[in-house]
Short mmCIF file of C-alpha atoms and ligand atoms in Angstrom, two decimals:
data_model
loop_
_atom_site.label_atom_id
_atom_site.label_comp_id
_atom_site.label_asym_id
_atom_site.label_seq_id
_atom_site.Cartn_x
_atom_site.Cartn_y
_atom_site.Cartn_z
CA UNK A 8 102.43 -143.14 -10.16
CA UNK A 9 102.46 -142.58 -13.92
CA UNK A 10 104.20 -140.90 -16.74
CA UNK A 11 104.88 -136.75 -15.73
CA UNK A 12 103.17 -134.53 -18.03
CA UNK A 13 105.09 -131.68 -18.92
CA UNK A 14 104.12 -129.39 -15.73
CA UNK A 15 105.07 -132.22 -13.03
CA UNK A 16 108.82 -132.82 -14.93
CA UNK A 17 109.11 -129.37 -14.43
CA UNK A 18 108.10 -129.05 -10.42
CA UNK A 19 110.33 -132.10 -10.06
CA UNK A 20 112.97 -130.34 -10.81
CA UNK A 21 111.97 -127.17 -9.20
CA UNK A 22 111.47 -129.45 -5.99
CA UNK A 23 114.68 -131.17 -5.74
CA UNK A 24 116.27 -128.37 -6.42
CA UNK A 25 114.67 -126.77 -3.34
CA UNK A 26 115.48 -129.39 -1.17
CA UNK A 27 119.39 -130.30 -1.40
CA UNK A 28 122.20 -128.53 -1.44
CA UNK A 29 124.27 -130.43 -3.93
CA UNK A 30 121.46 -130.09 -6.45
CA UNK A 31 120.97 -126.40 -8.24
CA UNK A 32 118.60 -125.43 -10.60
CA UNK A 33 119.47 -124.64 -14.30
CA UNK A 34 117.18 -122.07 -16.39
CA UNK A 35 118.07 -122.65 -19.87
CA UNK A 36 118.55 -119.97 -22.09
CA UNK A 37 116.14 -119.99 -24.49
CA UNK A 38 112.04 -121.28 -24.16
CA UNK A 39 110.38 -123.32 -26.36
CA UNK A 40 108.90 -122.81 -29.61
CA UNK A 41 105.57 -122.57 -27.73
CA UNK A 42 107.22 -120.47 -24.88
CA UNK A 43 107.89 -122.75 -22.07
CA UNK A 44 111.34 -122.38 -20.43
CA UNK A 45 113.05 -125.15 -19.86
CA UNK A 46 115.31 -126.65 -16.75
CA UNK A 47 117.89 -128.77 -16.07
CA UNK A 48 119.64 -130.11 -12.99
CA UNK A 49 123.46 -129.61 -11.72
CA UNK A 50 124.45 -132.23 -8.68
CA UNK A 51 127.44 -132.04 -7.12
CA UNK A 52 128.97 -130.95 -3.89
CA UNK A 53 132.33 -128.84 -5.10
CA UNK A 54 131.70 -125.42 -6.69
CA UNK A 55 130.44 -125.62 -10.39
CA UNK A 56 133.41 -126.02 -12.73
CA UNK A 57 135.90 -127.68 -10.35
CA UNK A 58 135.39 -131.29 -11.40
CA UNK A 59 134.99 -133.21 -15.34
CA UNK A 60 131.42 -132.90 -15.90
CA UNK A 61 128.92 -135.53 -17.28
CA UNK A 62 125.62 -134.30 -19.42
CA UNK A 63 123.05 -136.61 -19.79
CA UNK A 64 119.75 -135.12 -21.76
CA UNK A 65 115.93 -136.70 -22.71
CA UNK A 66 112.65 -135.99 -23.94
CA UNK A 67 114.04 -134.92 -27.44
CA UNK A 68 111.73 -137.32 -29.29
CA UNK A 69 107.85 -136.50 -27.87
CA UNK A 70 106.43 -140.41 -28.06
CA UNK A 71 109.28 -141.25 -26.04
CA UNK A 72 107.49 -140.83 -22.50
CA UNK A 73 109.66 -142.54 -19.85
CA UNK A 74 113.19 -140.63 -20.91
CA UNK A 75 112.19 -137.68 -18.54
CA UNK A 76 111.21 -140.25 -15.91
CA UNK A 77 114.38 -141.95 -15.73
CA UNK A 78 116.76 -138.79 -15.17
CA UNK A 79 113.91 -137.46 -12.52
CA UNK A 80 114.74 -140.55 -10.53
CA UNK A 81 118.42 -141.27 -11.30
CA UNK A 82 118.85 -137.65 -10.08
CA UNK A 83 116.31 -138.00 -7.13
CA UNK A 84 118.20 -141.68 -6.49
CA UNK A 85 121.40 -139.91 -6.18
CA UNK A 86 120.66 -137.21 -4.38
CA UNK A 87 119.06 -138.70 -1.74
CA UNK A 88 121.63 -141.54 -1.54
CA UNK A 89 124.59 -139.27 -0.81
CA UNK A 90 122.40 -137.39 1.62
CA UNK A 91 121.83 -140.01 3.84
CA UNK A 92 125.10 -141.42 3.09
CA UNK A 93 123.89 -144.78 1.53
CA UNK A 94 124.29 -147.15 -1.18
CA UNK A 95 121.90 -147.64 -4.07
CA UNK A 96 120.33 -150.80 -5.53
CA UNK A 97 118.09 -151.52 -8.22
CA UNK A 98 117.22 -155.31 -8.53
CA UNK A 99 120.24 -157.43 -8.05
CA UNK A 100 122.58 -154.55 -8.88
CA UNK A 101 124.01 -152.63 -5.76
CA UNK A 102 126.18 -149.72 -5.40
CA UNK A 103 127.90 -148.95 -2.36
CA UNK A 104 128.26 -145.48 -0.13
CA UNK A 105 131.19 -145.12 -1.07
CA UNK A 106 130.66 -144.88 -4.98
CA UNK A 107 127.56 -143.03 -4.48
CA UNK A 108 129.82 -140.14 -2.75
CA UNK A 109 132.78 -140.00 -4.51
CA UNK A 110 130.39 -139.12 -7.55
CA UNK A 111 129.28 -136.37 -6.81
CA UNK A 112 132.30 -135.52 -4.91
CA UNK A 113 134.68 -135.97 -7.83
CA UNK A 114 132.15 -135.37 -11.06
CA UNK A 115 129.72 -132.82 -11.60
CA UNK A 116 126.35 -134.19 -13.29
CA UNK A 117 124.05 -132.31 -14.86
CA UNK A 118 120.45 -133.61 -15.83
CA UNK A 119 118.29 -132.19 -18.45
CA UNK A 120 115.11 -134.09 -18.52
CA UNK A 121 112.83 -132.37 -20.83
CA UNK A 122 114.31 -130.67 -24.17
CA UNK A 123 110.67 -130.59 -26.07
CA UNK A 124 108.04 -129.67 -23.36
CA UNK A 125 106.29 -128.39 -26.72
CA UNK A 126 106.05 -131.79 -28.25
CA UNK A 127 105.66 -134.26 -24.86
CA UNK A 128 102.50 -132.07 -24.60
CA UNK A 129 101.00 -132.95 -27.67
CA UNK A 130 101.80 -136.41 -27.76
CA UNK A 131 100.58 -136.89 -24.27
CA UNK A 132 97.53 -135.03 -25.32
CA UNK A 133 96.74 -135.18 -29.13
CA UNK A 134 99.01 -137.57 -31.22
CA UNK A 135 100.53 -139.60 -29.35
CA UNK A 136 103.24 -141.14 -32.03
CA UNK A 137 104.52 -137.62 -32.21
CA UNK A 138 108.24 -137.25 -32.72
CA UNK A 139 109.20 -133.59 -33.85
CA UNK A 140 109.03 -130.14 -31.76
CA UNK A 141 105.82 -128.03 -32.24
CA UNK A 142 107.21 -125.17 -34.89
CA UNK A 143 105.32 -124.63 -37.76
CA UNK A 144 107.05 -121.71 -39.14
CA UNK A 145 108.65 -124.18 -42.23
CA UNK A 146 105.62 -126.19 -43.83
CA UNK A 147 101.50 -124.65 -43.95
CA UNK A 148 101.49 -124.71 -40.35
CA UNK A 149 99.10 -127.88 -40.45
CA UNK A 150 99.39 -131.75 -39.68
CA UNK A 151 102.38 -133.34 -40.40
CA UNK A 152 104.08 -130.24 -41.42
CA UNK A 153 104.70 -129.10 -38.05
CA UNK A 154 107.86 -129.47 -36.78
CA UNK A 155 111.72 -130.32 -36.64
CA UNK A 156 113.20 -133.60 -35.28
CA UNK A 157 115.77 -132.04 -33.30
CA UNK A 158 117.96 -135.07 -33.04
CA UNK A 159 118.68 -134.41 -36.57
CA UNK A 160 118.74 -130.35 -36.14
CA UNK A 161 122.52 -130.61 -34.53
CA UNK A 162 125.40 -129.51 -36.33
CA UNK A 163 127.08 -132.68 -37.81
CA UNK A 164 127.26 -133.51 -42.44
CA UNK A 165 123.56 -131.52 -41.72
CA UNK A 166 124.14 -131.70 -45.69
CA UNK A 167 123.22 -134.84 -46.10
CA UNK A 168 122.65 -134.97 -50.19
CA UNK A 169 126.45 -134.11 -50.38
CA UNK A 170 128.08 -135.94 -47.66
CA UNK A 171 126.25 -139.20 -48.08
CA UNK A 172 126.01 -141.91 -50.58
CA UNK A 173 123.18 -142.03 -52.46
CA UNK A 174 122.58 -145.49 -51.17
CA UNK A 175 123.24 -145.00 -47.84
CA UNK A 176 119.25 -144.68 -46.93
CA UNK A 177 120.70 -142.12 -44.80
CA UNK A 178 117.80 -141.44 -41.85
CA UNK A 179 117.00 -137.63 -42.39
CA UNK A 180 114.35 -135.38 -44.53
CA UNK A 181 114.68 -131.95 -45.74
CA UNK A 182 110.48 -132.20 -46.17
CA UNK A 183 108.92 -129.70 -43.88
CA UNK A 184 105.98 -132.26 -43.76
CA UNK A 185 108.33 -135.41 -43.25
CA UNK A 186 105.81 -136.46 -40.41
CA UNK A 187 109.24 -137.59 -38.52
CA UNK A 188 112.51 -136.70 -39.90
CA UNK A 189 112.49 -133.19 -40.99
CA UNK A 190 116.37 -131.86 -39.97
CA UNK A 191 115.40 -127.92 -40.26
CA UNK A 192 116.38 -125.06 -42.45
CA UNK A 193 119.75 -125.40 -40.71
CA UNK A 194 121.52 -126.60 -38.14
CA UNK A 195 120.50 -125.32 -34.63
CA UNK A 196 117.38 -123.51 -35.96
CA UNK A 197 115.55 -124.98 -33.10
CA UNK A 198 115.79 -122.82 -29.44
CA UNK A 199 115.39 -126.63 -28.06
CA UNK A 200 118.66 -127.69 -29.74
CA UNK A 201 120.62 -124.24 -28.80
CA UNK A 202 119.77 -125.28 -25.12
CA UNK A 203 121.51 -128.09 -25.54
CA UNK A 204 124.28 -126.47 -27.29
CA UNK A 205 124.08 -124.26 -24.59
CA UNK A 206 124.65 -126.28 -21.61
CA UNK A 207 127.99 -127.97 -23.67
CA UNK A 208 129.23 -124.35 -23.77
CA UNK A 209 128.52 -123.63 -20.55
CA UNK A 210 130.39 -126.41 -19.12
CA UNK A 211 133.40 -126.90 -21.24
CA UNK A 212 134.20 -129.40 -18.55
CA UNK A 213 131.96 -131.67 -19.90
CA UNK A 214 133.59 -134.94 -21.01
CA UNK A 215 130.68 -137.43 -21.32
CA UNK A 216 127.41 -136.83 -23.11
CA UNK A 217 124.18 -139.16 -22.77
CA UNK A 218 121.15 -138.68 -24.76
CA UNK A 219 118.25 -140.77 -23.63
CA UNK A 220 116.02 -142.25 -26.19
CA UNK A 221 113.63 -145.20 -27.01
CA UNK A 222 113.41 -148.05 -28.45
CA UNK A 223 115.64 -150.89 -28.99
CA UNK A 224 117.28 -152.05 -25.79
CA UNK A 225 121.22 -150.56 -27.20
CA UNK A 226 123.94 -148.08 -25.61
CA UNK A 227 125.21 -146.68 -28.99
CA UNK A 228 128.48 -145.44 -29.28
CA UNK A 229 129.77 -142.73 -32.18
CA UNK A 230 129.50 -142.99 -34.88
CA UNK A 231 126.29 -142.60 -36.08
CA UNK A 232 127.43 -141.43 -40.02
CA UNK A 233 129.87 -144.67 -41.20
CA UNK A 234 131.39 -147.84 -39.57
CA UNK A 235 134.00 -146.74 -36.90
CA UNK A 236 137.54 -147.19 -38.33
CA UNK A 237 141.23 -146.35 -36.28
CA UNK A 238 143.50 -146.64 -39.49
CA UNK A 239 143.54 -143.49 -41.66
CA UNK A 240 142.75 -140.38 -40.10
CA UNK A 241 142.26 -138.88 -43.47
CA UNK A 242 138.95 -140.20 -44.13
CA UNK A 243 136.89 -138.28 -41.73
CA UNK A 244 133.69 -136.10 -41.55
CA UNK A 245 135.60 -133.02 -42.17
CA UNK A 246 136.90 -134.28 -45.31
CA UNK A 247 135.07 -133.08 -48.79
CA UNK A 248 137.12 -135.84 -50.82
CA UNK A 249 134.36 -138.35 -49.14
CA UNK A 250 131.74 -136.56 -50.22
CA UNK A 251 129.24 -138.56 -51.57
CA UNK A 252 130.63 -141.86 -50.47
CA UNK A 253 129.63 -141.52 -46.38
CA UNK A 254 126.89 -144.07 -45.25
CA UNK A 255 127.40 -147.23 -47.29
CA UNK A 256 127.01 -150.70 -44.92
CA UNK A 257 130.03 -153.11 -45.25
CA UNK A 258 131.89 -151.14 -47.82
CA UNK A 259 135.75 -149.67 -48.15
CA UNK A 260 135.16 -146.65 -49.40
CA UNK A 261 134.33 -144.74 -46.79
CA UNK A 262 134.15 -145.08 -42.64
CA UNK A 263 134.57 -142.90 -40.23
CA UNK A 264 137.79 -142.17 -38.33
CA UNK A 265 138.36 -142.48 -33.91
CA UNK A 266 141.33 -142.95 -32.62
CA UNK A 267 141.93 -146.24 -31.31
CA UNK A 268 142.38 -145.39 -27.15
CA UNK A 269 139.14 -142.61 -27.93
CA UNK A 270 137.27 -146.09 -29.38
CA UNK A 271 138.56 -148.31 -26.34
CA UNK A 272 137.04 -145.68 -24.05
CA UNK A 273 133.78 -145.03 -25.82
CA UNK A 274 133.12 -149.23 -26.29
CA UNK A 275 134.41 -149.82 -22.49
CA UNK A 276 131.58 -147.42 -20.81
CA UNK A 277 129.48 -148.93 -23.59
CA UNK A 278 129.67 -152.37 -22.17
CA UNK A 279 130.03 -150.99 -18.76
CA UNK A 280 126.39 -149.57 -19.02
CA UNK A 281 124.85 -152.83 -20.51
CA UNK A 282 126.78 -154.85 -17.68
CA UNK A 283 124.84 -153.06 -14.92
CA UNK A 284 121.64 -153.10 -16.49
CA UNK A 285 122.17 -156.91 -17.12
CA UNK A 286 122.72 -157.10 -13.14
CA UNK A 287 118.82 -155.82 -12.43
CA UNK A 288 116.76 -158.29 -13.96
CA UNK A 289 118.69 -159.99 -16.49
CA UNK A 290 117.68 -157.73 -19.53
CA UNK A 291 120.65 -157.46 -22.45
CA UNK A 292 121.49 -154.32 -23.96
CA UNK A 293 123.69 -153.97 -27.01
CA UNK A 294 126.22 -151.71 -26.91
CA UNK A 295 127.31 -151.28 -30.62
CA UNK A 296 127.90 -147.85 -32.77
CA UNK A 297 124.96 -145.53 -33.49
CA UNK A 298 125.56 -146.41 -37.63
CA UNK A 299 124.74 -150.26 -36.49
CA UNK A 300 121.94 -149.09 -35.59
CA UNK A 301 121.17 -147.22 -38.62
CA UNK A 302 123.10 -144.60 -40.41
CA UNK A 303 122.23 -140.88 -39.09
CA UNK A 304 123.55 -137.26 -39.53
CA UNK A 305 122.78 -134.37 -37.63
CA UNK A 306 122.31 -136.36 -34.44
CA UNK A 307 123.16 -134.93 -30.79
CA UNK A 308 126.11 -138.04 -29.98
CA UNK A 309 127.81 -137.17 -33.18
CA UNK A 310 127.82 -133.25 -32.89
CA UNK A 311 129.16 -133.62 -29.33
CA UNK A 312 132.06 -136.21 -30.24
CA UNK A 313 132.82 -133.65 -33.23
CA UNK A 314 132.88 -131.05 -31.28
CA UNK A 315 136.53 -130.94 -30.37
CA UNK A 316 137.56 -132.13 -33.99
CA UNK A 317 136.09 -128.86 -35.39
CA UNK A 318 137.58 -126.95 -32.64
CA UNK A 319 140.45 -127.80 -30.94
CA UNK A 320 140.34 -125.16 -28.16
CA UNK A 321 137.31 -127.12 -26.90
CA UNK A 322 137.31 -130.80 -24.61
CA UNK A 323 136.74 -134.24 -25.81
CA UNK A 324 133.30 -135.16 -25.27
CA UNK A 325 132.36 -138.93 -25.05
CA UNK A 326 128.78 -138.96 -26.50
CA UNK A 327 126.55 -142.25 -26.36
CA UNK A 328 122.49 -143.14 -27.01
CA UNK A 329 120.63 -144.83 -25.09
CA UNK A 330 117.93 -146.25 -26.86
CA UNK A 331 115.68 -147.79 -23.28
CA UNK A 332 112.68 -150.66 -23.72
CA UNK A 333 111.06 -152.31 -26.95
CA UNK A 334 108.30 -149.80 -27.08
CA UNK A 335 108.10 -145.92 -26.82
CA UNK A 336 105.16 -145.82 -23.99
CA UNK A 337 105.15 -149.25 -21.64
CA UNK A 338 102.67 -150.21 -19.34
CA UNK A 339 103.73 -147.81 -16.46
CA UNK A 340 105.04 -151.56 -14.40
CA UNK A 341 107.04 -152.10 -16.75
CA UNK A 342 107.97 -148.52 -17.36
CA UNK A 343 109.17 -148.44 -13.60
CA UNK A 344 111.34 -151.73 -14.13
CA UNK A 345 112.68 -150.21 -16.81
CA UNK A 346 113.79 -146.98 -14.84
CA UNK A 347 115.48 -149.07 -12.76
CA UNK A 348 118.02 -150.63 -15.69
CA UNK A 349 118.50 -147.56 -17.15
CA UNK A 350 119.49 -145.96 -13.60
CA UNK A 351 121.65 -148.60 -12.61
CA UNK A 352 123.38 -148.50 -16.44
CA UNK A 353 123.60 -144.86 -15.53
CA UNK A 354 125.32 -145.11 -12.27
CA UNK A 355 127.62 -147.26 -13.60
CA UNK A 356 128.64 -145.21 -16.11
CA UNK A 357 129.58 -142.52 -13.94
CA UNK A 358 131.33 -144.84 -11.54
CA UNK A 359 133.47 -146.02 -14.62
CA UNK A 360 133.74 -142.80 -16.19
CA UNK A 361 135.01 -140.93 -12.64
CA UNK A 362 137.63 -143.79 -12.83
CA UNK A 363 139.21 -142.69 -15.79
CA UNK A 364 139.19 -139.38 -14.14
CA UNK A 365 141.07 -140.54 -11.65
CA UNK A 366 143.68 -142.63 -14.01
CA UNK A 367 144.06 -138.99 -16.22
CA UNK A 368 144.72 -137.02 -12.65
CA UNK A 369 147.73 -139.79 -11.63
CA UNK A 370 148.99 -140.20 -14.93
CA UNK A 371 149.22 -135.95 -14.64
CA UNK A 372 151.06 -136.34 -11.28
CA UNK A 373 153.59 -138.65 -12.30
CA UNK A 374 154.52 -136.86 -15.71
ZN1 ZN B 410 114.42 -140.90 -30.03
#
């Protein structure tokens, strides 16, 4: 085997689909720039809607092969596991029958491996460094001004010139021919970042968002704007006093608020994740915030923690990055290694996040 191109992730999911009952097939809404429409995966073996629902997304950055290999086989993993009514094990990290089961008995997961068909294509056939999607309705059409990075395209300080220090080397371009970092006209512009939007509409049971990148062996946490602070809820994204101050490394002025039990929760699955990939082969992962990483806006983690800040009629949504591997396309041995931590981080993650399920539903009970 070897990395999908964009046809075989697309039969892959066509196929299990076919094949299992507890897996159904998801058209999204909206194709591609270039017209391709896109799927994603629902497991589970209750009725859509009954159970807290985890989303976990890749292929958003083109280079980034392996992303859409990874939540092929974690599904594929899964589904065949609680088929056959087995554990799972990848390396020296086992899970048993029992976990396997009660996931998708008591979550619902959805899987959307490919967001930019448009741009895997061209990387895996013309540049392959490519990072954006394929539009080139904002530059001349040519080169490097093709193109949005649609993990900065999400709705989240998209203004960055006003919300951010001038210091902050904040990671974004409003440059239609920024070969990488081009954010858009505005936010959701892109039909590949409305699908995404999409499927947390769609399941307003979704409680835990993963976004699968590459590279730099971490499992970030929000937030990706400022340091995390739980002191002063006042200074927060929403907040126009802070304009101009967000971004800064190691300073007062500004950093962003979570509430200390949301921060508990979002570091605990955090170090969960890196735990069980730690168990396969020994590899560390980091799990730190997004901004330790570097400081971002307009990112997919960030809009989907915000999401219920902005709006209160809608559900908390732990979001994380995974940032997989220290290079963007690995030998495909090592690439398969690799699927193997990231699937057993994965699992993990579910098993600890279907445990604080269970803690919310007694906690319900007794009240
Ligand atoms: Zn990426």
């Amino acid at each position: 085997m070897t990395y999908f191109n964009t046809d075989e992730v697309d039969s892959a999911l066509v196929n299990l689909s076919r094949n299992d009952r507890n897996c159904e097939l998801i058209e999204l809404p909206e194709r591609s720039v270039e017209g391709v429409t896109c799927h994603a995966l629902r497991l589970g073996s209750r009725p859509t809607g009954t159970r807290d629902c985890v989303l976990l997304i890749g292929g958003v950055h083109a280079r980034e092969w392996g992303s859409c290999e990874i939540l092929i086989c974690f599904a594929a993993d899964l589904l065949l596991a609680y088929r056959t009514g087995s554990g799972l094990a990848y390396g020296g990290r086992r899970f048993t029958a029992d976990q396997v089961r009660g996931l998708l008995d008591n979550l619902e997961i959805i899987v959307f491996p490919l967001v930019n068909p448009d741009g895997r294509r061209y990387s895996q056939n013309t540049e392959a460094m490519w990072r954006k999607n394929r539009n080139p309705a904002y530059g001349n059409g040519k080169g490097d001004c093709v193109g949005v990075d649609l993990n900065r395209n999400y709705d989240f300080l998209f203004d960055a010139a006003t919300a951010f220090s001038p210091t902050s080397g904040v990671r974004v371009s409003t440059d239609p021919c920024d070969p990488q970092l081009y954010q858009g006209p505005q936010p959701f512009s892109e039909p590949e970042t409305r699908n995404v939007r999409w499927l947390l509409d769609a399941y307003p049971r979704t409680r835990w968002f993963v976004d699968v990148h590459s590279y730099s062996e971490d499992m970030l946490y929000v937030w990706g704007d400022d340091e995390d602070q739980s002191t002063d809820p006042s200074m927060n994204f929403g907040n126009h006093a802070f304009d101009g101050l967000r971004g800064d490394a190691g300073d007062a002025r500004y950093r962003e608020y979570i509430p200390a039990s949301d921060l508990a929760q979002a570091t605990g699955l955090a170090r969960d994740f890196a735990a069980a990939v730690h168990g396969v082969r020994g590899t560390d992962y980091t799990a730190k915030s997004a901004f330790d990483l570097y400081p971002t806006c307009g990112s997919s983690d960030d809009y989907a923690f915000a999401r219920h800040l902005t709006d209160p009629a809608r559900g908390k949504v732990l979001a994380y990055t995974i940032e997989w591997g220290t290079e963007f396309q690995p030998q495909w041995d090592e690439m398969e290694n690799i699927i193997k931590d990231i699937s057993a981080g994965l699992l993990q993650f579910c098993v600890s996040a279907r445990s604080m399920v269970g803690t919310r539903t007694a906690a319900t009970t007794a009240a």
